């Protein structure tokens, strides 16, 4: 799956032409929004920021808001399988024709801007703008916007969100967003603005929490009291929350949505409808389960391939997959534990971790497992980290249903959202609808 090739050119055009060391140009993005007459003052925004769990948080927040009767447009970064599902109305991905129309509107607006000088319009920021356009076109009541990277320095801050949900914060993007985890938290919490009226976060380390609170106070003039959500405190129906590390992000999404409704004076969801909508939530790529048929005559293309796991046989029978976008030690360990509870353990683990992820932590967590490491073709990603000698390396484009079924009957797939999206694309997983309002 080539997400750049799938998207209309305007979304990635300037990013592809960027020079060495160039970063997103937030000022130019603000000018673009002004040309588009955005943000719309009558469409309040819930911004989701953090290091991990943003997609789960945004999905559960959107489902909770939809259960209240609101028409909700959600923008996530990146999409599950491709550019279409970055923008959703009440859980459903927009159509290709809608995406093309939005791209044309963006293209026309960009023509009114001066040429880029020392920065670029980022893909994630352009998708936020497209989502806001779509919300206006569809008469949406509320917007849920997931930050691409950061907070104060991300285009999501230009929407002056009414509420901010801050998920977990760890050391990803050290040296880019900040030199310490505290500085990263400060940057992410800085997505708040003068119009922010609520801010909710989960448990954070003391110094990290203090930095996030200081950033919130600075951005809102001290007018917003940050709310810390402890596990189980949100009151969400426990049986309707996902397993693993995503549970806390789902709780945060539920709680932040209810806080947004409260500060806006909108009615809370009716309990029975809320239960029905939350029960319909699907999270492809987040401990999601899939089944592949494995015919006896299926062969694998010539070339070096990983050795099958202990449950593999030449006979017919399905291959089960658990797909999870885990990118660091704790997430990998949690996904393994889930696979052990479900299966007794995986036959094989297929993982994709570029150098800027927690490669050493993932290697430690996967000790003793049969592992194949996939490498994405994206030029901005590197895969030079030393891996265990018994790990097999493959290119991401080699990951096909044939290869997956060759690995065994029980395969755990881990890695970046772009990679898990490729796998979901390869197996034809249904990702068009995340919940039923």
Tab-separated table of C-alpha atoms in Angstrom:
chain	number	residue	atom	x	y	z
A	1	UNK	CA	0.000	0.000	0.000
A	2	UNK	CA	1.462	3.350	-1.069
A	3	UNK	CA	-0.514	5.946	0.878
A	4	UNK	CA	1.175	8.791	-0.981
A	5	UNK	CA	0.203	7.378	-4.375
A	6	UNK	CA	-3.370	6.780	-3.176
A	7	UNK	CA	-3.883	10.390	-2.047
A	8	UNK	CA	-4.592	13.337	-4.354
A	9	UNK	CA	-1.371	15.260	-4.993
A	10	UNK	CA	-2.066	18.352	-2.908
A	11	UNK	CA	-1.798	16.456	0.396
A	12	UNK	CA	1.819	15.320	-0.067
A	13	UNK	CA	3.115	17.684	-2.750
A	14	UNK	CA	5.055	20.155	-0.609
A	15	UNK	CA	6.166	17.452	1.835
A	16	UNK	CA	7.710	15.463	-1.008
A	17	UNK	CA	9.559	18.559	-2.245
A	18	UNK	CA	10.842	19.619	1.181
A	19	UNK	CA	14.513	20.363	1.608
A	20	UNK	CA	16.888	18.909	4.174
A	21	UNK	CA	16.023	20.140	7.642
A	22	UNK	CA	12.787	21.829	6.608
A	23	UNK	CA	9.801	21.590	8.935
A	24	UNK	CA	6.096	22.235	8.619
A	25	UNK	CA	5.197	25.892	8.233
A	26	UNK	CA	2.470	26.579	10.791
A	27	UNK	CA	2.179	30.215	9.739
A	28	UNK	CA	1.502	29.212	6.146
A	29	UNK	CA	-1.022	26.635	7.340
A	30	UNK	CA	-2.809	29.404	9.263
A	31	UNK	CA	-2.888	31.491	6.070
A	32	UNK	CA	-4.391	28.541	4.202
A	33	UNK	CA	-7.138	28.164	6.801
A	34	UNK	CA	-7.886	31.868	6.515
A	35	UNK	CA	-8.315	31.544	2.735
A	36	UNK	CA	-10.743	28.674	3.379
A	37	UNK	CA	-12.578	30.686	6.067
A	38	UNK	CA	-11.669	28.101	8.683
A	39	UNK	CA	-11.987	27.158	11.472
A	40	UNK	CA	-15.776	27.438	11.498
A	41	UNK	CA	-16.773	29.108	14.794
A	42	UNK	CA	-19.987	27.067	15.056
A	43	UNK	CA	-18.233	23.658	14.933
A	44	UNK	CA	-16.475	23.047	18.269
A	45	UNK	CA	-13.317	20.921	18.225
A	46	UNK	CA	-12.006	18.179	20.491
A	47	UNK	CA	-8.245	17.896	19.900
A	48	UNK	CA	-6.492	14.605	20.672
A	49	UNK	CA	-2.747	14.827	21.341
A	50	UNK	CA	-0.145	12.516	22.867
A	51	UNK	CA	2.529	9.938	22.059
A	52	UNK	CA	0.395	6.806	21.792
A	53	UNK	CA	-3.273	5.843	21.747
A	54	UNK	CA	-4.512	8.939	19.895
A	55	UNK	CA	-6.454	6.951	17.288
A	56	UNK	CA	-8.226	4.845	19.914
A	57	UNK	CA	-8.995	7.941	21.978
A	58	UNK	CA	-10.375	9.777	18.923
A	59	UNK	CA	-12.530	6.788	17.935
A	60	UNK	CA	-14.124	6.354	21.365
A	61	UNK	CA	-14.601	10.090	21.719
A	62	UNK	CA	-16.325	10.217	18.328
A	63	UNK	CA	-18.518	7.213	19.157
A	64	UNK	CA	-19.561	8.799	22.459
A	65	UNK	CA	-20.383	12.108	20.766
A	66	UNK	CA	-22.317	10.313	18.018
A	67	UNK	CA	-24.296	8.446	20.697
A	68	UNK	CA	-25.450	11.839	21.963
A	69	UNK	CA	-27.055	12.472	18.575
A	70	UNK	CA	-24.332	14.759	17.228
A	71	UNK	CA	-23.062	14.578	13.643
A	72	UNK	CA	-19.319	14.118	14.137
A	73	UNK	CA	-16.477	14.423	11.672
A	74	UNK	CA	-13.256	12.732	12.805
A	75	UNK	CA	-9.799	13.277	11.338
A	76	UNK	CA	-7.033	10.837	12.285
A	77	UNK	CA	-3.370	10.672	11.362
A	78	UNK	CA	-2.483	8.496	9.598
A	79	UNK	CA	-5.465	6.591	8.232
A	80	UNK	CA	-5.992	2.898	8.882
A	81	UNK	CA	-5.525	1.656	5.310
A	82	UNK	CA	-5.185	4.809	3.256
A	83	UNK	CA	-6.098	8.485	2.828
A	84	UNK	CA	-9.874	7.999	2.605
A	85	UNK	CA	-10.232	6.770	6.137
A	86	UNK	CA	-8.343	9.697	7.626
A	87	UNK	CA	-11.659	11.597	7.400
A	88	UNK	CA	-14.876	10.050	8.709
A	89	UNK	CA	-18.454	11.148	9.253
A	90	UNK	CA	-20.051	9.390	12.228
A	91	UNK	CA	-17.468	6.611	11.998
A	92	UNK	CA	-17.664	6.048	8.229
A	93	UNK	CA	-14.774	6.808	5.874
A	94	UNK	CA	-15.481	9.343	3.164
A	95	UNK	CA	-15.689	8.261	-0.460
A	96	UNK	CA	-12.972	8.672	-3.066
A	97	UNK	CA	-15.019	11.306	-4.917
A	98	UNK	CA	-15.446	13.330	-1.716
A	99	UNK	CA	-11.699	13.171	-1.056
A	100	UNK	CA	-10.964	14.308	-4.620
A	101	UNK	CA	-13.409	17.212	-4.286
A	102	UNK	CA	-11.813	18.318	-1.009
A	103	UNK	CA	-8.369	18.094	-2.617
A	104	UNK	CA	-9.531	20.380	-5.426
A	105	UNK	CA	-10.740	22.939	-2.867
A	106	UNK	CA	-7.389	22.794	-1.073
A	107	UNK	CA	-5.508	23.069	-4.359
A	108	UNK	CA	-7.409	26.214	-5.288
A	109	UNK	CA	-6.783	27.746	-1.855
A	110	UNK	CA	-3.037	26.971	-1.978
A	111	UNK	CA	-2.821	28.944	-5.245
A	112	UNK	CA	-3.747	32.053	-3.257
A	113	UNK	CA	-0.688	31.633	-1.001
A	114	UNK	CA	2.847	32.832	-1.694
A	115	UNK	CA	5.235	30.025	-2.710
A	116	UNK	CA	6.805	28.144	0.213
A	117	UNK	CA	10.129	29.517	1.438
A	118	UNK	CA	11.628	27.617	4.353
A	119	UNK	CA	8.819	25.237	5.301
A	120	UNK	CA	6.003	23.160	3.848
A	121	UNK	CA	2.323	22.423	4.276
A	122	UNK	CA	2.315	19.074	6.064
A	123	UNK	CA	0.116	16.179	4.950
A	124	UNK	CA	-1.461	15.842	8.399
A	125	UNK	CA	-2.286	19.555	8.499
A	126	UNK	CA	-3.847	19.434	5.045
A	127	UNK	CA	-6.011	16.494	6.073
A	128	UNK	CA	-7.148	18.491	9.130
A	129	UNK	CA	-8.147	21.327	6.797
A	130	UNK	CA	-9.929	18.889	4.477
A	131	UNK	CA	-11.791	17.375	7.430
A	132	UNK	CA	-12.914	20.821	8.575
A	133	UNK	CA	-14.123	21.594	5.052
A	134	UNK	CA	-16.019	18.314	4.982
A	135	UNK	CA	-17.589	19.043	8.374
A	136	UNK	CA	-18.824	22.380	7.079
A	137	UNK	CA	-20.149	20.830	3.868
A	138	UNK	CA	-21.981	18.100	5.801
A	139	UNK	CA	-23.372	20.349	8.500
A	140	UNK	CA	-21.490	18.475	11.221
A	141	UNK	CA	-22.039	19.515	14.815
A	142	UNK	CA	-18.607	18.623	16.200
A	143	UNK	CA	-15.063	17.903	15.049
A	144	UNK	CA	-12.625	15.414	16.600
A	145	UNK	CA	-9.110	16.158	15.356
A	146	UNK	CA	-6.084	13.964	16.047
A	147	UNK	CA	-2.777	15.809	15.993
A	148	UNK	CA	-0.200	14.595	13.517
A	149	UNK	CA	2.841	15.257	15.701
A	150	UNK	CA	3.104	17.564	18.661
A	151	UNK	CA	0.550	20.075	19.840
A	152	UNK	CA	1.517	23.749	19.970
A	153	UNK	CA	3.590	23.208	16.809
A	154	UNK	CA	0.937	21.091	15.109
A	155	UNK	CA	-1.808	22.460	12.882
A	156	UNK	CA	-4.415	21.159	15.333
A	157	UNK	CA	-3.559	24.139	17.572
A	158	UNK	CA	-4.838	26.489	14.847
A	159	UNK	CA	-8.372	25.254	15.535
A	160	UNK	CA	-8.387	26.617	19.119
A	161	UNK	CA	-10.055	23.454	20.444
A	162	UNK	CA	-12.883	23.661	22.958
A	163	UNK	CA	-11.480	20.561	24.669
A	164	UNK	CA	-8.134	18.737	24.622
A	165	UNK	CA	-7.490	15.069	25.393
A	166	UNK	CA	-3.854	14.234	26.206
A	167	UNK	CA	-2.970	10.539	25.965
A	168	UNK	CA	0.235	8.936	27.235
A	169	UNK	CA	3.502	10.801	26.702
A	170	UNK	CA	6.899	9.170	26.270
A	171	UNK	CA	10.244	9.861	24.625
A	172	UNK	CA	9.291	9.437	20.989
A	173	UNK	CA	10.578	12.381	18.909
A	174	UNK	CA	13.176	13.376	21.496
A	175	UNK	CA	15.294	16.101	19.950
A	176	UNK	CA	12.411	17.072	17.643
A	177	UNK	CA	9.558	18.025	19.975
A	178	UNK	CA	11.813	18.513	22.983
A	179	UNK	CA	14.948	17.262	24.694
A	180	UNK	CA	13.093	15.684	27.628
A	181	UNK	CA	9.770	13.872	28.047
A	182	UNK	CA	8.596	16.848	30.092
A	183	UNK	CA	9.303	19.196	27.202
A	184	UNK	CA	7.452	16.858	24.838
A	185	UNK	CA	4.437	16.897	27.185
A	186	UNK	CA	4.609	20.688	27.321
A	187	UNK	CA	4.618	20.868	23.520
A	188	UNK	CA	1.669	18.471	23.181
A	189	UNK	CA	-0.453	20.117	25.873
A	190	UNK	CA	0.211	23.403	24.070
A	191	UNK	CA	-2.472	22.449	21.537
A	192	UNK	CA	-4.893	24.265	23.858
A	193	UNK	CA	-5.776	27.862	23.112
A	194	UNK	CA	-7.780	30.842	24.388
A	195	UNK	CA	-11.044	29.079	23.543
A	196	UNK	CA	-10.222	25.864	25.369
A	197	UNK	CA	-12.668	25.090	28.170
A	198	UNK	CA	-11.709	21.551	29.193
A	199	UNK	CA	-8.529	19.467	29.259
A	200	UNK	CA	-8.413	15.804	30.284
A	201	UNK	CA	-5.418	13.480	30.562
A	202	UNK	CA	-4.597	10.074	31.980
A	203	UNK	CA	-1.906	9.284	34.564
A	204	UNK	CA	1.415	11.013	33.855
A	205	UNK	CA	4.669	11.013	35.783
A	206	UNK	CA	4.869	13.896	38.222
A	207	UNK	CA	7.372	16.024	36.296
A	208	UNK	CA	5.658	15.319	32.979
A	209	UNK	CA	2.254	16.212	34.406
A	210	UNK	CA	3.593	19.463	35.846
A	211	UNK	CA	5.015	20.440	32.460
A	212	UNK	CA	1.711	19.670	30.716
A	213	UNK	CA	-0.244	21.691	33.295
A	214	UNK	CA	2.122	24.648	32.934
A	215	UNK	CA	1.678	24.628	29.159
A	216	UNK	CA	-2.103	24.519	29.529
A	217	UNK	CA	-2.052	27.443	31.936
A	218	UNK	CA	0.146	29.476	29.605
A	219	UNK	CA	-2.078	28.823	26.589
A	220	UNK	CA	-5.393	29.447	28.356
A	221	UNK	CA	-4.403	32.205	30.761
A	222	UNK	CA	-4.905	29.866	33.677
A	223	UNK	CA	-8.631	29.655	33.040
A	224	UNK	CA	-8.840	25.879	32.556
A	225	UNK	CA	-8.376	23.333	35.327
A	226	UNK	CA	-6.623	20.207	33.993
A	227	UNK	CA	-8.441	16.995	34.861
A	228	UNK	CA	-6.492	13.824	35.600
A	229	UNK	CA	-8.395	10.635	34.782
A	230	UNK	CA	-7.496	7.561	36.801
A	231	UNK	CA	-8.130	4.063	35.354
A	232	UNK	CA	-11.785	3.093	35.756
A	233	UNK	CA	-12.783	6.580	36.898
A	234	UNK	CA	-14.570	7.626	33.691
A	235	UNK	CA	-17.544	5.354	34.322
A	236	UNK	CA	-17.435	3.822	30.849
A	237	UNK	CA	-19.030	0.346	30.624
A	238	UNK	CA	-16.032	-1.888	31.359
A	239	UNK	CA	-17.153	-4.729	29.100
A	240	UNK	CA	-17.298	-2.357	26.125
A	241	UNK	CA	-13.698	-1.123	26.385
A	242	UNK	CA	-10.836	-2.720	24.418
A	243	UNK	CA	-8.176	-4.959	25.922
A	244	UNK	CA	-4.538	-4.024	26.392
A	245	UNK	CA	-2.968	-0.596	26.544
A	246	UNK	CA	-5.737	0.826	24.375
A	247	UNK	CA	-8.186	0.613	27.270
A	248	UNK	CA	-6.866	3.758	28.956
A	249	UNK	CA	-6.988	5.674	25.651
A	250	UNK	CA	-10.575	4.529	25.081
A	251	UNK	CA	-11.545	5.679	28.587
A	252	UNK	CA	-9.909	9.026	27.919
A	253	UNK	CA	-11.830	9.417	24.666
A	254	UNK	CA	-15.100	8.604	26.422
A	255	UNK	CA	-14.392	11.011	29.294
A	256	UNK	CA	-13.161	13.888	27.118
A	257	UNK	CA	-16.226	13.586	24.858
A	258	UNK	CA	-18.548	13.833	27.859
A	259	UNK	CA	-16.605	16.852	29.144
A	260	UNK	CA	-16.922	18.521	25.742
A	261	UNK	CA	-20.683	17.957	25.760
A	262	UNK	CA	-20.872	19.357	29.288
A	263	UNK	CA	-18.972	22.579	28.560
A	264	UNK	CA	-21.031	23.099	25.395
A	265	UNK	CA	-24.284	22.559	27.267
A	266	UNK	CA	-25.250	19.655	25.005
A	267	UNK	CA	-27.170	16.626	26.255
A	268	UNK	CA	-25.229	13.553	27.366
A	269	UNK	CA	-25.863	10.260	25.528
A	270	UNK	CA	-28.885	8.218	26.587
A	271	UNK	CA	-27.460	5.133	28.371
A	272	UNK	CA	-28.961	2.454	26.143
A	273	UNK	CA	-27.906	4.185	22.930
A	274	UNK	CA	-24.450	4.807	24.357
A	275	UNK	CA	-24.063	1.133	25.189
A	276	UNK	CA	-25.208	0.112	21.711
A	277	UNK	CA	-22.829	2.506	19.932
A	278	UNK	CA	-19.817	1.606	22.079
A	279	UNK	CA	-20.555	-2.093	21.560
A	280	UNK	CA	-20.261	-1.521	17.792
A	281	UNK	CA	-16.758	0.037	17.934
A	282	UNK	CA	-14.123	-1.719	15.829
A	283	UNK	CA	-10.422	-0.842	16.000
A	284	UNK	CA	-8.576	-2.316	13.004
A	285	UNK	CA	-4.867	-2.496	13.730
A	286	UNK	CA	-5.308	-2.270	17.492
A	287	UNK	CA	-5.344	-5.837	18.797
A	288	UNK	CA	-7.741	-6.622	15.957
A	289	UNK	CA	-8.379	-10.247	14.985
A	290	UNK	CA	-8.497	-11.504	11.402
A	291	UNK	CA	-8.725	-14.893	9.699
A	292	UNK	CA	-7.090	-15.937	6.423
A	293	UNK	CA	-8.003	-19.106	4.544
A	294	UNK	CA	-4.982	-21.324	3.903
A	295	UNK	CA	-5.644	-23.734	1.029
A	296	UNK	CA	-3.429	-26.797	0.827
A	297	UNK	CA	-2.127	-25.884	-2.618
A	298	UNK	CA	-1.146	-22.346	-1.689
A	299	UNK	CA	2.508	-21.782	-2.491
A	300	UNK	CA	4.837	-18.960	-1.631
A	301	UNK	CA	6.810	-17.037	-4.218
A	302	UNK	CA	10.476	-18.040	-4.521
A	303	UNK	CA	12.963	-16.294	-2.255
A	304	UNK	CA	14.161	-16.310	1.365
A	305	UNK	CA	11.246	-16.803	3.713
A	306	UNK	CA	10.897	-17.215	7.463
A	307	UNK	CA	10.580	-20.703	8.856
A	308	UNK	CA	7.000	-21.677	9.738
A	309	UNK	CA	5.868	-21.773	13.337
A	310	UNK	CA	5.038	-24.964	15.236
A	311	UNK	CA	1.328	-24.846	14.349
A	312	UNK	CA	1.976	-24.626	10.612
A	313	UNK	CA	1.040	-27.618	8.482
A	314	UNK	CA	0.590	-28.345	4.814
A	315	UNK	CA	-3.100	-29.133	5.293
A	316	UNK	CA	-6.004	-26.798	4.868
A	317	UNK	CA	-7.109	-24.524	7.655
A	318	UNK	CA	-7.193	-20.841	8.528
A	319	UNK	CA	-4.382	-18.616	9.659
A	320	UNK	CA	-5.373	-16.274	12.460
A	321	UNK	CA	-3.809	-12.832	12.760
A	322	UNK	CA	-3.693	-10.367	15.605
A	323	UNK	CA	-2.692	-6.939	14.253
A	324	UNK	CA	-1.543	-4.220	16.639
A	325	UNK	CA	0.211	-0.897	16.072
A	326	UNK	CA	2.649	-1.375	18.958
A	327	UNK	CA	5.868	0.612	18.586
A	328	UNK	CA	7.604	0.336	21.968
A	329	UNK	CA	8.466	-2.174	24.692
A	330	UNK	CA	5.271	-1.870	26.756
A	331	UNK	CA	2.997	-2.063	23.729
A	332	UNK	CA	4.824	-5.062	22.267
A	333	UNK	CA	4.735	-6.844	25.631
A	334	UNK	CA	1.009	-6.147	26.010
A	335	UNK	CA	0.284	-7.479	22.504
A	336	UNK	CA	2.293	-10.633	23.243
A	337	UNK	CA	0.381	-11.151	26.471
A	338	UNK	CA	-2.889	-10.772	24.578
A	339	UNK	CA	-1.731	-13.383	22.038
A	340	UNK	CA	-0.732	-15.754	24.847
A	341	UNK	CA	-4.123	-15.441	26.508
A	342	UNK	CA	-5.885	-15.958	23.192
A	343	UNK	CA	-3.688	-18.664	21.661
A	344	UNK	CA	-1.152	-19.758	24.231
A	345	UNK	CA	1.362	-17.783	22.154
A	346	UNK	CA	1.995	-16.881	18.498
A	347	UNK	CA	3.686	-19.133	15.972
A	348	UNK	CA	5.455	-16.145	14.507
A	349	UNK	CA	5.729	-12.392	15.013
A	350	UNK	CA	5.956	-10.036	12.046
A	351	UNK	CA	7.198	-6.628	13.127
A	352	UNK	CA	8.098	-3.314	11.485
A	353	UNK	CA	10.021	-0.761	13.546
A	354	UNK	CA	11.997	2.079	11.927
A	355	UNK	CA	15.060	3.334	13.752
A	356	UNK	CA	13.207	6.202	15.479
A	357	UNK	CA	10.919	3.765	17.318
A	358	UNK	CA	11.838	1.759	20.431
A	359	UNK	CA	13.686	-0.970	18.544
A	360	UNK	CA	15.785	-2.170	21.493
A	361	UNK	CA	12.734	-2.338	23.757
A	362	UNK	CA	10.796	-4.340	21.166
A	363	UNK	CA	13.736	-6.717	20.674
A	364	UNK	CA	13.874	-7.367	24.414
A	365	UNK	CA	10.116	-7.946	24.630
A	366	UNK	CA	10.228	-10.406	21.704
A	367	UNK	CA	13.069	-12.532	23.105
A	368	UNK	CA	12.416	-16.205	22.440
A	369	UNK	CA	9.855	-15.634	19.676
A	370	UNK	CA	10.185	-16.469	15.977
A	371	UNK	CA	10.382	-13.014	14.394
A	372	UNK	CA	10.455	-11.535	10.913
A	373	UNK	CA	11.270	-7.829	10.543
A	374	UNK	CA	9.755	-5.903	7.631
A	375	UNK	CA	11.189	-2.695	6.186
A	376	UNK	CA	9.021	0.040	4.672
A	377	UNK	CA	10.142	1.631	1.388
A	378	UNK	CA	9.566	5.225	2.516
A	379	UNK	CA	12.692	7.283	1.888
A	380	UNK	CA	12.352	9.230	5.162
A	381	UNK	CA	12.541	6.048	7.256
A	382	UNK	CA	15.697	4.106	8.092
A	383	UNK	CA	16.090	0.513	9.245
A	384	UNK	CA	19.724	0.277	10.294
A	385	UNK	CA	19.304	-0.869	13.913
A	386	UNK	CA	21.011	-4.117	14.824
A	387	UNK	CA	18.563	-7.001	15.131
A	388	UNK	CA	18.999	-10.532	16.511
A	389	UNK	CA	20.800	-12.833	14.075
A	390	UNK	CA	17.890	-15.271	13.885
A	391	UNK	CA	15.394	-12.624	12.785
A	392	UNK	CA	14.539	-12.742	9.077
A	393	UNK	CA	14.279	-9.475	7.142
A	394	UNK	CA	11.739	-8.860	4.377
A	395	UNK	CA	10.553	-5.841	2.444
A	396	UNK	CA	7.087	-4.593	3.359
A	397	UNK	CA	5.924	-5.073	-0.213
A	398	UNK	CA	6.688	-8.790	0.151
A	399	UNK	CA	4.109	-9.128	2.913
A	400	UNK	CA	1.240	-10.859	1.138
A	401	UNK	CA	-1.456	-13.297	2.294
A	402	UNK	CA	0.798	-16.093	1.002
A	403	UNK	CA	3.680	-14.999	3.189
A	404	UNK	CA	1.447	-14.495	6.220
A	405	UNK	CA	-0.067	-17.968	5.930
A	406	UNK	CA	3.407	-19.453	5.489
A	407	UNK	CA	4.359	-18.137	8.935
A	408	UNK	CA	1.903	-20.382	10.745
A	409	UNK	CA	-1.606	-20.666	12.044
A	410	UNK	CA	-1.202	-17.888	14.610
A	411	UNK	CA	0.648	-14.759	13.545
A	412	UNK	CA	1.099	-11.578	15.565
A	413	UNK	CA	1.655	-8.471	13.401
A	414	UNK	CA	3.188	-5.409	15.094
A	415	UNK	CA	4.620	-2.064	14.063
A	416	UNK	CA	3.852	1.419	12.800
A	417	UNK	CA	0.365	2.358	11.693
A	418	UNK	CA	1.619	2.656	8.123
A	419	UNK	CA	2.827	-0.934	8.237
A	420	UNK	CA	-0.200	-2.428	9.950
A	421	UNK	CA	-2.288	-0.519	7.415
A	422	UNK	CA	-0.368	-2.252	4.640
A	423	UNK	CA	-1.135	-5.626	6.202
A	424	UNK	CA	-4.814	-4.792	6.602
A	425	UNK	CA	-4.846	-3.708	2.961
A	426	UNK	CA	-3.144	-6.935	1.876
A	427	UNK	CA	-5.707	-9.133	3.630
A	428	UNK	CA	-8.676	-7.012	2.544
A	429	UNK	CA	-9.766	-6.094	6.076
A	430	UNK	CA	-12.918	-3.991	6.340
A	431	UNK	CA	-11.907	-0.603	7.739
A	432	UNK	CA	-14.633	1.614	6.255
A	433	UNK	CA	-16.745	1.806	9.421
A	434	UNK	CA	-15.409	2.119	12.982
A	435	UNK	CA	-18.774	2.256	14.753
A	436	UNK	CA	-22.504	2.430	14.116
A	437	UNK	CA	-24.151	5.616	15.488
